[in-house]
Short mmCIF file of C-alpha atoms in Angstrom, two decimals:
data_model
loop_
_atom_site.label_atom_id
_atom_site.label_comp_id
_atom_site.label_asym_id
_atom_site.label_seq_id
_atom_site.Cartn_x
_atom_site.Cartn_y
_atom_site.Cartn_z
CA MET A 1 130.35 194.83 124.43
CA THR A 2 130.53 192.93 127.74
CA PRO A 3 132.29 189.70 127.68
CA PRO A 4 130.46 186.64 128.74
CA PRO A 5 130.87 185.81 132.66
CA GLY A 6 134.25 184.18 133.47
CA LEU A 7 135.97 185.67 130.17
CA ASP A 8 138.46 188.40 130.54
CA ARG A 9 137.54 191.60 128.08
CA ARG A 10 141.03 191.63 126.69
CA LEU A 11 140.67 187.81 125.61
CA PHE A 12 137.14 188.28 124.24
CA LEU A 13 138.09 191.13 122.16
CA ALA A 14 141.44 189.37 120.81
CA LEU A 15 139.03 186.39 119.60
CA GLY A 16 137.74 188.75 117.19
CA VAL A 17 134.15 187.56 117.12
CA GLY A 18 132.33 189.55 119.83
CA SER A 19 131.43 192.67 117.25
CA ALA A 20 132.29 194.02 113.91
CA ALA A 21 134.54 196.73 115.95
CA ALA A 22 136.27 193.96 117.68
CA THR A 23 137.54 192.05 114.64
CA GLY A 24 139.22 194.97 112.78
CA ILE A 25 138.40 193.34 109.50
CA VAL A 26 136.97 195.83 107.05
CA GLY A 27 138.94 195.38 103.73
CA PRO A 28 138.11 196.85 100.17
CA VAL A 29 135.20 195.17 98.08
CA TRP A 30 136.69 192.72 95.78
CA ALA A 31 134.45 194.15 92.66
CA ASN A 32 135.43 191.15 90.23
CA PRO A 33 136.42 188.01 92.26
CA ARG A 34 138.04 185.24 90.33
CA PHE A 35 138.94 181.99 91.69
CA GLY A 36 141.17 178.92 91.03
CA SER A 37 138.36 176.54 91.87
CA ASP A 38 134.90 176.30 92.74
CA PRO A 39 134.01 178.88 95.46
CA PHE A 40 130.78 177.06 96.26
CA ALA A 41 132.62 173.72 97.19
CA VAL A 42 130.84 173.30 100.61
CA GLY A 43 127.42 173.73 98.61
CA VAL A 44 124.27 175.49 99.40
CA ALA A 45 121.41 175.22 102.03
CA SER A 46 118.30 176.63 103.26
CA GLY A 47 116.29 176.83 106.59
CA GLU A 48 114.09 178.33 108.87
CA PRO A 49 111.19 178.08 106.58
CA ARG A 50 107.93 180.18 107.26
CA THR A 51 104.96 180.70 105.73
CA ASP A 52 106.10 183.78 103.50
CA ALA A 53 110.15 183.58 104.06
CA VAL A 54 112.98 181.27 104.08
CA VAL A 55 116.79 181.72 104.66
CA ILE A 56 118.99 180.68 101.84
CA TRP A 57 122.73 180.05 102.69
CA THR A 58 126.34 179.71 101.19
CA ARG A 59 129.76 179.86 102.10
CA LEU A 60 132.42 180.81 99.84
CA ALA A 61 135.36 178.36 100.15
CA PRO A 62 137.37 177.52 97.09
CA ASP A 63 139.80 175.60 99.14
CA PRO A 64 137.64 174.04 102.11
CA GLY A 65 140.67 172.07 103.36
CA ALA A 66 142.79 175.23 103.93
CA LEU A 67 144.37 174.76 107.57
CA ASP A 68 143.77 178.39 108.66
CA GLY A 69 139.95 178.00 108.33
CA SER A 70 139.66 180.66 105.60
CA GLY A 71 138.38 177.99 102.93
CA GLY A 72 141.11 179.72 100.47
CA MET A 73 139.17 183.10 100.47
CA PRO A 74 141.42 186.15 100.82
CA ASP A 75 140.62 188.84 103.59
CA ARG A 76 138.47 190.86 101.33
CA ARG A 77 134.91 191.84 101.21
CA VAL A 78 133.25 189.95 98.44
CA PRO A 79 129.80 190.92 96.90
CA VAL A 80 127.33 187.91 96.14
CA SER A 81 124.08 188.05 94.19
CA TRP A 82 121.24 185.55 94.65
CA GLN A 83 117.99 184.57 92.96
CA VAL A 84 114.69 182.80 94.17
CA ALA A 85 112.54 181.22 91.68
CA GLU A 86 109.40 179.35 91.07
CA ASP A 87 111.25 176.62 88.42
CA GLU A 88 114.29 174.72 88.73
CA GLN A 89 115.73 176.67 85.60
CA LEU A 90 115.10 180.00 87.29
CA ARG A 91 113.12 181.41 84.53
CA ARG A 92 110.53 182.48 86.77
CA VAL A 93 112.30 184.79 89.29
CA VAL A 94 110.30 186.04 92.37
CA ARG A 95 113.04 187.57 94.57
CA SER A 96 116.79 188.41 93.89
CA GLY A 97 119.10 190.70 95.39
CA ALA A 98 122.85 191.24 96.51
CA THR A 99 124.80 191.26 99.62
CA VAL A 100 128.43 191.47 100.78
CA THR A 101 130.34 188.84 102.81
CA SER A 102 133.76 188.74 104.50
CA ALA A 103 136.39 187.06 106.48
CA GLU A 104 134.71 188.39 109.37
CA VAL A 105 131.86 185.86 109.02
CA GLY A 106 133.91 183.14 107.24
CA HIS A 107 132.72 184.39 103.87
CA SER A 108 129.35 182.92 104.80
CA VAL A 109 125.95 184.32 103.30
CA HIS A 110 122.90 184.24 105.08
CA VAL A 111 119.78 185.75 103.26
CA ASP A 112 116.34 185.89 104.68
CA VAL A 113 114.03 185.98 101.91
CA THR A 114 110.75 187.31 102.43
CA GLY A 115 107.71 187.92 100.33
CA LEU A 116 106.98 184.24 99.55
CA GLN A 117 103.92 182.48 99.04
CA PRO A 118 102.85 179.88 101.72
CA GLY A 119 103.24 176.23 101.17
CA ARG A 120 105.40 176.45 97.96
CA GLU A 121 108.30 174.96 96.29
CA TYR A 122 111.04 177.40 95.54
CA PHE A 123 114.42 177.22 93.83
CA TYR A 124 117.39 179.46 94.48
CA ARG A 125 120.96 180.08 93.69
CA PHE A 126 123.93 182.40 94.17
CA ARG A 127 126.60 184.10 91.87
CA VAL A 128 130.13 185.66 92.70
CA GLY A 129 132.00 186.89 90.01
CA GLN A 130 131.48 184.62 87.10
CA ASP A 131 130.88 181.57 89.17
CA VAL A 132 127.39 180.19 89.88
CA SER A 133 126.36 177.93 92.67
CA PRO A 134 124.34 174.78 92.40
CA VAL A 135 120.44 175.17 92.31
CA GLY A 136 118.89 174.66 95.51
CA ARG A 137 115.41 173.52 96.34
CA THR A 138 113.50 174.74 99.38
CA LYS A 139 109.81 175.00 100.66
CA THR A 140 107.91 177.26 102.77
CA MET A 141 105.33 176.52 105.55
CA ALA A 142 101.60 176.04 104.99
CA ALA A 143 99.45 178.91 106.24
CA GLY A 144 95.71 179.17 107.10
CA THR A 145 93.19 176.89 108.69
CA GLY A 146 92.26 173.60 107.82
CA THR A 147 95.77 172.59 107.05
CA ARG A 148 95.48 168.68 106.11
CA ASP A 149 98.81 166.87 106.58
CA MET A 150 102.58 167.44 106.30
CA THR A 151 105.76 165.34 106.72
CA PHE A 152 108.93 166.16 108.52
CA ALA A 153 112.30 164.22 109.54
CA PHE A 154 114.32 164.35 112.19
CA ALA A 155 117.92 163.40 113.21
CA SER A 156 121.06 163.86 115.10
CA CYS A 157 124.51 162.96 116.04
CA GLN A 158 126.87 162.37 112.90
CA SER A 159 130.65 161.95 113.25
CA TYR A 160 132.57 162.06 110.00
CA SER A 161 134.90 159.69 111.31
CA ASN A 162 132.54 156.99 112.16
CA GLY A 163 131.24 156.10 108.76
CA TYR A 164 129.09 157.44 106.19
CA PHE A 165 126.29 159.70 106.24
CA SER A 166 124.16 157.05 104.28
CA GLY A 167 120.88 157.93 105.30
CA TYR A 168 120.69 161.26 103.84
CA PRO A 169 120.16 159.85 100.19
CA HIS A 170 116.96 158.17 101.10
CA MET A 171 115.66 161.08 103.38
CA VAL A 172 116.00 163.23 100.38
CA ALA A 173 114.00 160.64 98.40
CA ASP A 174 111.31 160.47 101.19
CA ASP A 175 111.22 164.51 100.32
CA PRO A 176 109.81 165.89 103.99
CA ASP A 177 108.45 169.17 104.10
CA VAL A 178 111.19 170.22 106.59
CA VAL A 179 114.21 168.38 108.44
CA PHE A 180 114.80 168.94 112.15
CA PHE A 181 118.53 168.01 113.18
CA LEU A 182 118.30 168.10 116.77
CA GLY A 183 122.12 168.32 117.80
CA ASP A 184 125.54 167.21 117.49
CA TYR A 185 126.02 168.09 114.04
CA ILE A 186 129.87 168.04 114.26
CA TYR A 187 131.78 166.58 117.02
CA ARG A 188 134.76 168.67 118.36
CA GLN A 189 136.87 165.68 118.83
CA PRO A 190 138.71 164.23 115.80
CA GLY A 191 136.84 160.78 116.18
CA LEU A 192 134.47 159.41 118.29
CA VAL A 193 135.71 156.53 120.43
CA THR A 194 133.30 153.56 121.45
CA PRO A 195 134.75 151.53 124.26
CA GLY A 196 133.62 147.92 124.15
CA GLY A 197 132.14 147.63 120.67
CA GLY A 198 131.23 149.37 117.42
CA HIS A 199 133.07 148.64 114.43
CA LEU A 200 134.30 151.93 113.07
CA VAL A 201 135.07 153.03 109.50
CA GLU A 202 137.97 155.48 109.50
CA ARG A 203 137.27 158.55 107.33
CA GLN A 204 139.94 161.01 107.87
CA ASN A 205 138.53 164.12 109.84
CA ALA A 206 140.11 167.61 109.51
CA PRO A 207 141.58 169.22 111.73
CA GLN A 208 143.08 166.13 113.09
CA HIS A 209 142.90 167.18 116.67
CA SER A 210 140.24 168.63 118.78
CA CYS A 211 138.82 171.86 117.68
CA GLU A 212 139.96 174.83 119.97
CA THR A 213 140.11 177.95 117.67
CA LEU A 214 137.87 179.58 115.20
CA ALA A 215 139.89 178.20 112.24
CA ASP A 216 139.84 174.70 113.85
CA PHE A 217 136.02 175.02 113.80
CA ARG A 218 135.65 176.75 110.48
CA LEU A 219 137.68 173.73 109.07
CA ARG A 220 135.77 171.15 110.70
CA TYR A 221 132.43 172.32 109.19
CA ALA A 222 133.74 172.90 105.92
CA HIS A 223 135.19 169.29 106.01
CA TYR A 224 131.59 167.92 107.04
CA ARG A 225 129.96 170.14 104.24
CA THR A 226 132.17 168.72 101.52
CA ASP A 227 130.46 165.09 102.07
CA PRO A 228 128.20 164.77 98.91
CA GLN A 229 125.40 162.89 100.58
CA LEU A 230 125.29 165.74 103.37
CA ALA A 231 125.47 168.38 100.80
CA GLU A 232 122.72 166.93 98.60
CA ALA A 233 120.36 166.84 101.82
CA HIS A 234 120.81 170.45 102.39
CA ARG A 235 120.66 171.60 98.98
CA LEU A 236 117.50 169.70 98.39
CA LEU A 237 115.41 170.25 101.81
CA PRO A 238 114.93 173.07 104.21
CA TRP A 239 116.58 172.41 107.67
CA VAL A 240 115.82 173.88 111.17
CA VAL A 241 118.90 173.11 113.19
CA THR A 242 119.74 172.95 116.98
CA ILE A 243 122.99 172.76 119.03
CA ASP A 244 123.43 170.46 121.67
CA ASP A 245 126.94 169.72 123.10
CA ASN A 246 129.41 167.89 120.75
CA GLU A 247 129.70 171.25 118.71
CA ILE A 248 131.43 172.68 121.23
CA ASP A 249 132.24 170.64 124.50
CA ASN A 250 130.82 167.27 125.87
CA ASN A 251 128.25 168.21 128.52
CA TRP A 252 129.01 171.98 128.56
CA PHE A 253 126.72 174.29 130.39
CA SER A 254 125.98 177.70 130.33
CA THR A 255 127.39 178.78 133.82
CA ASP A 256 130.86 177.22 133.49
CA PRO A 257 132.91 180.04 134.28
CA ASP A 258 136.09 178.30 133.04
CA PRO A 259 138.01 181.10 130.55
CA ALA A 260 139.57 178.65 128.22
CA ARG A 261 136.03 176.60 127.91
CA VAL A 262 134.18 180.11 127.72
CA ALA A 263 136.46 181.06 124.79
CA ARG A 264 135.95 178.11 123.25
CA ARG A 265 132.10 178.28 123.51
CA ILE A 266 132.47 181.83 121.62
CA VAL A 267 134.13 180.47 118.65
CA GLY A 268 132.41 177.19 118.30
CA MET A 269 129.05 179.09 118.30
CA GLN A 270 130.35 181.70 115.62
CA ALA A 271 131.31 178.78 113.46
CA PHE A 272 128.10 177.08 113.99
CA TRP A 273 126.09 180.00 112.82
CA GLU A 274 128.24 180.77 109.97
CA ASN A 275 127.84 177.23 108.50
CA MET A 276 124.13 176.72 109.27
CA PRO A 277 121.19 178.09 107.11
CA LEU A 278 120.24 180.37 110.35
CA LEU A 279 118.73 183.78 110.20
CA PRO A 280 121.41 186.72 109.73
CA SER A 281 119.86 188.36 113.06
CA SER A 282 120.82 185.02 114.85
CA ARG A 283 124.67 185.66 114.61
CA PRO A 284 126.16 185.10 118.02
CA VAL A 285 126.77 188.01 120.46
CA GLY A 286 129.86 186.11 122.58
CA TRP A 287 128.45 182.67 122.70
CA GLN A 288 124.69 183.47 123.23
CA LEU A 289 122.74 182.75 119.75
CA PRO A 290 120.14 185.15 119.25
CA GLY A 291 116.94 183.02 118.23
CA ALA A 292 118.30 179.81 119.61
CA TYR A 293 114.57 179.21 120.80
CA ARG A 294 111.85 180.09 118.33
CA ARG A 295 108.66 178.76 117.16
CA LEU A 296 107.59 177.69 113.73
CA SER A 297 104.01 176.81 112.37
CA TYR A 298 102.50 174.64 109.50
CA GLY A 299 99.21 176.17 109.19
CA ASP A 300 96.99 175.16 111.99
CA LEU A 301 98.21 171.63 111.92
CA VAL A 302 101.33 171.61 113.88
CA ASP A 303 103.10 174.17 116.23
CA PHE A 304 106.95 173.47 116.52
CA HIS A 305 108.40 174.77 119.68
CA VAL A 306 112.25 174.42 119.08
CA ILE A 307 114.02 174.82 122.29
CA THR A 308 117.87 175.15 123.27
CA THR A 309 118.67 172.86 126.40
CA ARG A 310 122.16 174.39 126.60
CA HIS A 311 122.33 178.14 126.33
CA PHE A 312 120.68 178.72 129.87
CA ARG A 313 121.31 175.22 131.91
CA GLN A 314 123.15 174.94 134.99
CA GLU A 315 125.34 172.19 135.70
CA SER A 316 123.70 168.94 135.98
CA PRO A 317 123.63 167.22 139.52
CA SER A 318 125.64 164.19 138.35
CA GLY A 319 128.50 164.76 140.84
CA GLU A 320 126.41 165.54 143.62
CA CYS A 321 124.27 162.31 143.91
CA ALA A 322 124.99 159.35 146.22
CA VAL A 323 124.36 155.81 145.03
CA GLU A 324 121.74 155.11 147.38
CA ASP A 325 118.05 155.19 146.06
CA ARG A 326 116.47 158.64 147.75
CA ASP A 327 113.24 159.99 146.86
CA GLY A 328 111.85 157.25 144.32
CA GLY A 329 115.34 157.34 142.57
CA PHE A 330 115.91 160.87 142.13
CA CYS A 331 118.77 162.75 144.13
CA PRO A 332 117.73 165.76 146.14
CA PRO A 333 119.90 168.46 143.93
CA ALA A 334 117.80 167.08 140.75
CA LEU A 335 114.59 167.92 142.52
CA ASP A 336 116.01 171.78 143.51
CA PRO A 337 113.22 174.05 142.13
CA ASP A 338 115.86 176.60 141.16
CA ARG A 339 117.92 174.29 139.08
CA THR A 340 116.98 175.08 135.27
CA ILE A 341 117.73 173.51 132.02
CA LEU A 342 115.31 176.16 130.37
CA GLY A 343 116.22 179.26 131.92
CA ASP A 344 113.39 181.63 133.21
CA GLN A 345 112.72 183.48 129.83
CA GLN A 346 112.80 180.50 127.44
CA GLU A 347 110.60 178.57 130.14
CA ARG A 348 107.95 181.34 129.92
CA TRP A 349 108.12 181.79 126.37
CA LEU A 350 107.56 177.68 126.20
CA HIS A 351 104.49 177.98 128.32
CA ASP A 352 102.95 180.47 126.55
CA GLY A 353 103.24 179.07 123.38
CA LEU A 354 101.57 175.92 124.55
CA ARG A 355 98.86 177.80 126.47
CA THR A 356 98.03 179.93 123.49
CA SER A 357 98.40 177.32 120.40
CA THR A 358 95.36 176.55 118.59
CA ALA A 359 97.16 174.10 116.18
CA GLN A 360 96.17 170.48 116.13
CA TRP A 361 99.46 169.23 117.38
CA ASN A 362 102.38 170.65 119.63
CA VAL A 363 105.73 169.33 118.71
CA LEU A 364 108.79 170.01 120.94
CA ALA A 365 112.10 170.13 119.18
CA ASN A 366 114.32 168.96 121.98
CA GLN A 367 117.96 167.80 122.37
CA VAL A 368 118.18 165.37 125.32
CA PHE A 369 115.85 162.64 126.82
CA PHE A 370 113.04 164.50 127.99
CA THR A 371 110.89 161.50 129.79
CA MET A 372 112.11 159.89 132.93
CA ARG A 373 114.66 156.88 132.59
CA ASP A 374 115.70 153.93 134.56
CA LYS A 375 119.44 153.01 133.26
CA ASN A 376 120.09 150.26 136.00
CA LYS A 377 123.93 150.62 135.52
CA ASN A 378 126.99 151.17 137.61
CA ALA A 379 125.51 148.91 140.39
CA LYS A 380 123.24 151.89 141.61
CA PRO A 381 119.89 150.95 142.74
CA ASP A 382 116.97 149.96 140.02
CA LYS A 383 115.69 153.51 139.93
CA ASP A 384 118.61 155.24 138.10
CA VAL A 385 118.10 158.22 136.10
CA ASN A 386 120.00 160.46 133.39
CA LEU A 387 121.11 163.26 135.34
CA ALA A 388 122.61 165.00 132.05
CA ALA A 389 119.09 165.02 130.56
CA TRP A 390 115.92 166.24 131.79
CA ASP A 391 116.21 164.13 134.73
CA GLY A 392 118.60 166.27 136.43
CA PHE A 393 116.24 169.31 136.40
CA VAL A 394 112.98 167.67 137.50
CA ALA A 395 111.40 171.08 138.33
CA ASP A 396 111.38 172.37 134.51
CA ARG A 397 109.97 169.24 133.43
CA GLN A 398 107.41 168.83 135.87
CA ALA A 399 106.35 172.58 135.20
CA ILE A 400 105.71 171.46 131.63
CA LEU A 401 103.56 168.35 132.60
CA ASP A 402 101.86 170.34 135.16
CA LEU A 403 100.73 172.86 132.39
CA LEU A 404 99.68 170.17 130.16
CA ALA A 405 97.51 168.78 132.74
CA ALA A 406 95.93 171.90 133.79
CA GLU A 407 95.38 173.21 130.32
CA HIS A 408 93.92 170.12 128.76
CA ILE A 409 96.68 169.77 126.47
CA ARG A 410 96.73 166.32 125.00
CA ASN A 411 98.41 166.57 121.52
CA PHE A 412 102.00 167.14 122.93
CA VAL A 413 104.77 165.09 121.23
CA VAL A 414 108.76 165.56 121.94
CA ILE A 415 110.90 164.77 119.31
CA THR A 416 114.52 164.25 120.65
CA GLY A 417 118.17 163.32 119.89
CA ASP A 418 121.44 162.76 121.56
CA SER A 419 121.33 158.96 122.66
CA HIS A 420 122.33 157.24 119.44
CA ARG A 421 119.31 155.04 119.96
CA ASN A 422 115.73 155.13 118.68
CA TRP A 423 113.40 154.86 121.83
CA VAL A 424 109.39 155.17 122.34
CA ALA A 425 108.38 156.59 125.56
CA ASN A 426 105.17 157.33 127.26
CA THR A 427 105.58 160.33 129.66
CA PRO A 428 104.22 159.93 132.92
CA PRO A 429 102.38 162.78 134.50
CA THR A 430 104.99 163.18 137.50
CA TYR A 431 108.32 161.71 138.05
CA ARG A 432 106.57 159.85 141.23
CA ASP A 433 104.30 157.74 138.48
CA TRP A 434 107.71 156.75 137.03
CA ASP A 435 107.01 152.73 137.42
CA THR A 436 103.09 152.82 138.50
CA GLY A 437 101.72 152.61 134.86
CA ALA A 438 99.78 155.72 134.94
CA PRO A 439 98.39 157.04 131.66
CA PRO A 440 100.63 159.10 129.91
CA ILE A 441 100.49 162.86 129.57
CA ALA A 442 102.87 163.00 126.51
CA THR A 443 104.66 160.97 124.13
CA GLU A 444 108.38 161.07 123.27
CA PHE A 445 110.14 159.98 120.25
CA LEU A 446 113.82 159.95 120.54
CA VAL A 447 115.99 159.29 117.06
CA THR A 448 119.12 157.27 116.70
CA SER A 449 122.16 158.73 115.32
CA ILE A 450 123.16 159.42 111.77
CA ASN A 451 126.08 157.18 112.41
CA SER A 452 128.08 157.98 115.42
CA GLY A 453 129.07 155.14 117.36
CA GLY A 454 130.05 153.32 114.12
CA GLU A 455 128.43 150.08 112.64
CA ARG A 456 126.06 148.34 114.97
CA VAL A 457 123.52 145.52 115.01
CA PRO A 458 120.25 147.12 115.17
CA ASN A 459 118.68 144.64 117.72
CA PRO A 460 115.19 146.29 118.11
CA THR A 461 113.31 145.51 121.33
CA TYR A 462 109.70 146.21 122.16
CA GLY A 463 107.99 146.35 125.57
CA PRO A 464 109.49 147.51 129.20
CA ALA A 465 113.20 145.97 129.50
CA LYS A 466 111.97 145.39 133.12
CA GLN A 467 109.22 146.18 135.58
CA SER A 468 110.41 149.33 136.80
CA THR A 469 110.11 150.96 133.00
CA PRO A 470 106.59 150.36 131.74
CA HIS A 471 106.86 153.62 130.12
CA LEU A 472 109.53 152.67 127.85
CA LEU A 473 107.79 150.98 125.02
CA TYR A 474 110.71 150.37 122.36
CA ARG A 475 114.61 150.77 121.45
CA ASP A 476 116.90 149.78 119.06
CA ASN A 477 120.68 150.39 118.22
CA SER A 478 120.03 151.04 114.41
CA HIS A 479 121.48 154.30 112.43
CA GLY A 480 119.30 156.56 110.29
CA TYR A 481 116.45 158.98 110.79
CA ALA A 482 112.89 159.29 111.63
CA LEU A 483 110.04 160.35 109.46
CA ALA A 484 107.04 161.85 110.58
CA THR A 485 103.52 161.73 108.94
CA VAL A 486 101.05 164.13 110.52
CA ASP A 487 97.22 164.72 109.84
CA ARG A 488 94.36 166.08 111.65
CA ASP A 489 93.67 162.52 113.34
CA GLN A 490 97.18 161.34 114.03
CA LEU A 491 100.90 161.67 114.13
CA ARG A 492 102.62 158.78 112.90
CA ILE A 493 106.56 158.10 113.30
CA ASP A 494 108.63 155.69 110.89
CA TYR A 495 111.89 154.76 111.91
CA ARG A 496 113.96 154.48 108.90
CA ALA A 497 117.23 152.29 109.47
CA VAL A 498 120.34 152.15 106.89
CA SER A 499 121.91 148.73 106.16
CA THR A 500 125.28 149.80 106.77
CA VAL A 501 127.30 152.91 107.76
CA LEU A 502 130.58 151.63 106.36
CA SER A 503 129.54 152.47 102.81
CA PRO A 504 127.90 155.30 101.27
CA ALA A 505 125.48 153.02 99.44
CA ALA A 506 123.22 151.59 101.88
CA THR A 507 119.94 150.33 101.55
CA ILE A 508 117.03 151.69 104.05
CA GLU A 509 114.18 149.98 105.59
CA THR A 510 111.39 151.07 108.09
CA ILE A 511 112.57 149.11 111.26
CA SER A 512 109.49 150.32 113.23
CA SER A 513 106.17 152.48 113.16
CA TRP A 514 104.16 154.19 115.74
CA THR A 515 101.06 156.28 115.97
CA VAL A 516 99.70 158.82 118.23
CA ALA A 517 96.22 159.93 118.20
CA GLY A 518 95.22 163.50 118.10
CA ASP A 519 93.30 163.62 121.34
CA GLN A 520 95.01 160.66 123.42
CA PRO A 521 98.74 160.72 124.65
CA GLY A 522 100.64 157.97 124.29
CA ALA A 523 102.21 155.59 121.40
CA VAL A 524 100.63 152.67 119.54
CA ALA A 525 102.73 150.11 117.46
CA LEU A 526 101.81 149.41 114.09
#
């Protein structure tokens, strides 16, 4: 196997995650495993729902706090059986089977359960030796034409040390058909510092240092997954997860050749896959994640285009731009047609999917701010941009907007994480229409953080902050998630804000609501 660019082959093999042969971990099968404590301490989860299939997941970890990242498991291969049923008591079992897991994959279990019925609720569990997991609940996607409605939640950015994950019980109560988590599931750093504000509750993270090794990352994920509110949201709802940057390195990009950072990407990506309900076939090759971009459909109502803005991105031009305002606020390197955030193959896949979609709605599940920005900070000119997001890769964004115009695609909605704020933006047809008030060609809804940044005052603000930002309609500083309700005529977004992240017993309120009509881009406040 060829190592990624910038990583010496001997180091690549020594990391032991590139291939089964490289690990050297084969070990005997443990026929009758017994544990001193619950091997399912990090819970169960489901994800990647399709019309006839869903992934069910667990990870054997009787000691989730084991400092070596093993979860307290011995270096042995362990048989695990599973069942999927139509009822919570698992009397009407429709699928069952067995698999073997090992230390090579952190004793994680990823089962792609096929042959299911569309638009159905299912229940599942695992067994290892005499131990039985909690019963999980999941759903498949609807199929066929004329699909009437659905709900989905989307969220991002959670830091264990910044407070409680107090929005998840309310998300479970809202009972969406699927949850999209749009990045920063963990933070590699032990805590998130918020200069100049943000009252934090200190929950002890593990490990207490920044993650560097595979053992570190495995421990960090196990620590998060023992949080009862997060665990319940995984147990009761199917998730579609994407990775952003803080799971591995702040603002990482694929062409970075530094050997230490490449090595960290490899182990960070391995741990991400091990701890998420992703397809077995998505197991990383080096630090590349097969299936990082994929398409999921809910009947003919919604096509979800799930992308990655990390795996193929080049370095952002942040360090290449002078402070003077040039070309409408965009520095020339950001306009370079060869600078990419998507990569050629993913870009072709996305364009083809949008061009051929027959769904009522097209939703782009995206990690970083898509619409033009005007941050007006650091004493720069009034027209400033967010070069770490799509503003640094203008050509890739413009190609999408041009396609929407050429193909008369008027049902394109972007859902985004990363910014630790809720935002509503009407996306202009070109970056040069930034401040002209041109009719939007798309609509973007950014969701705030689950808790990253610590306790804050929501401070909702409607309308543009200044004359140069007529396309930015709303923002607030709350914590929580977004709930989308979709039917044939409109897509509605409710921003759900928790009362506090300093206690697990937070209340919830809908702080702002918006709709988009099926044939008219642009958000309208309710």
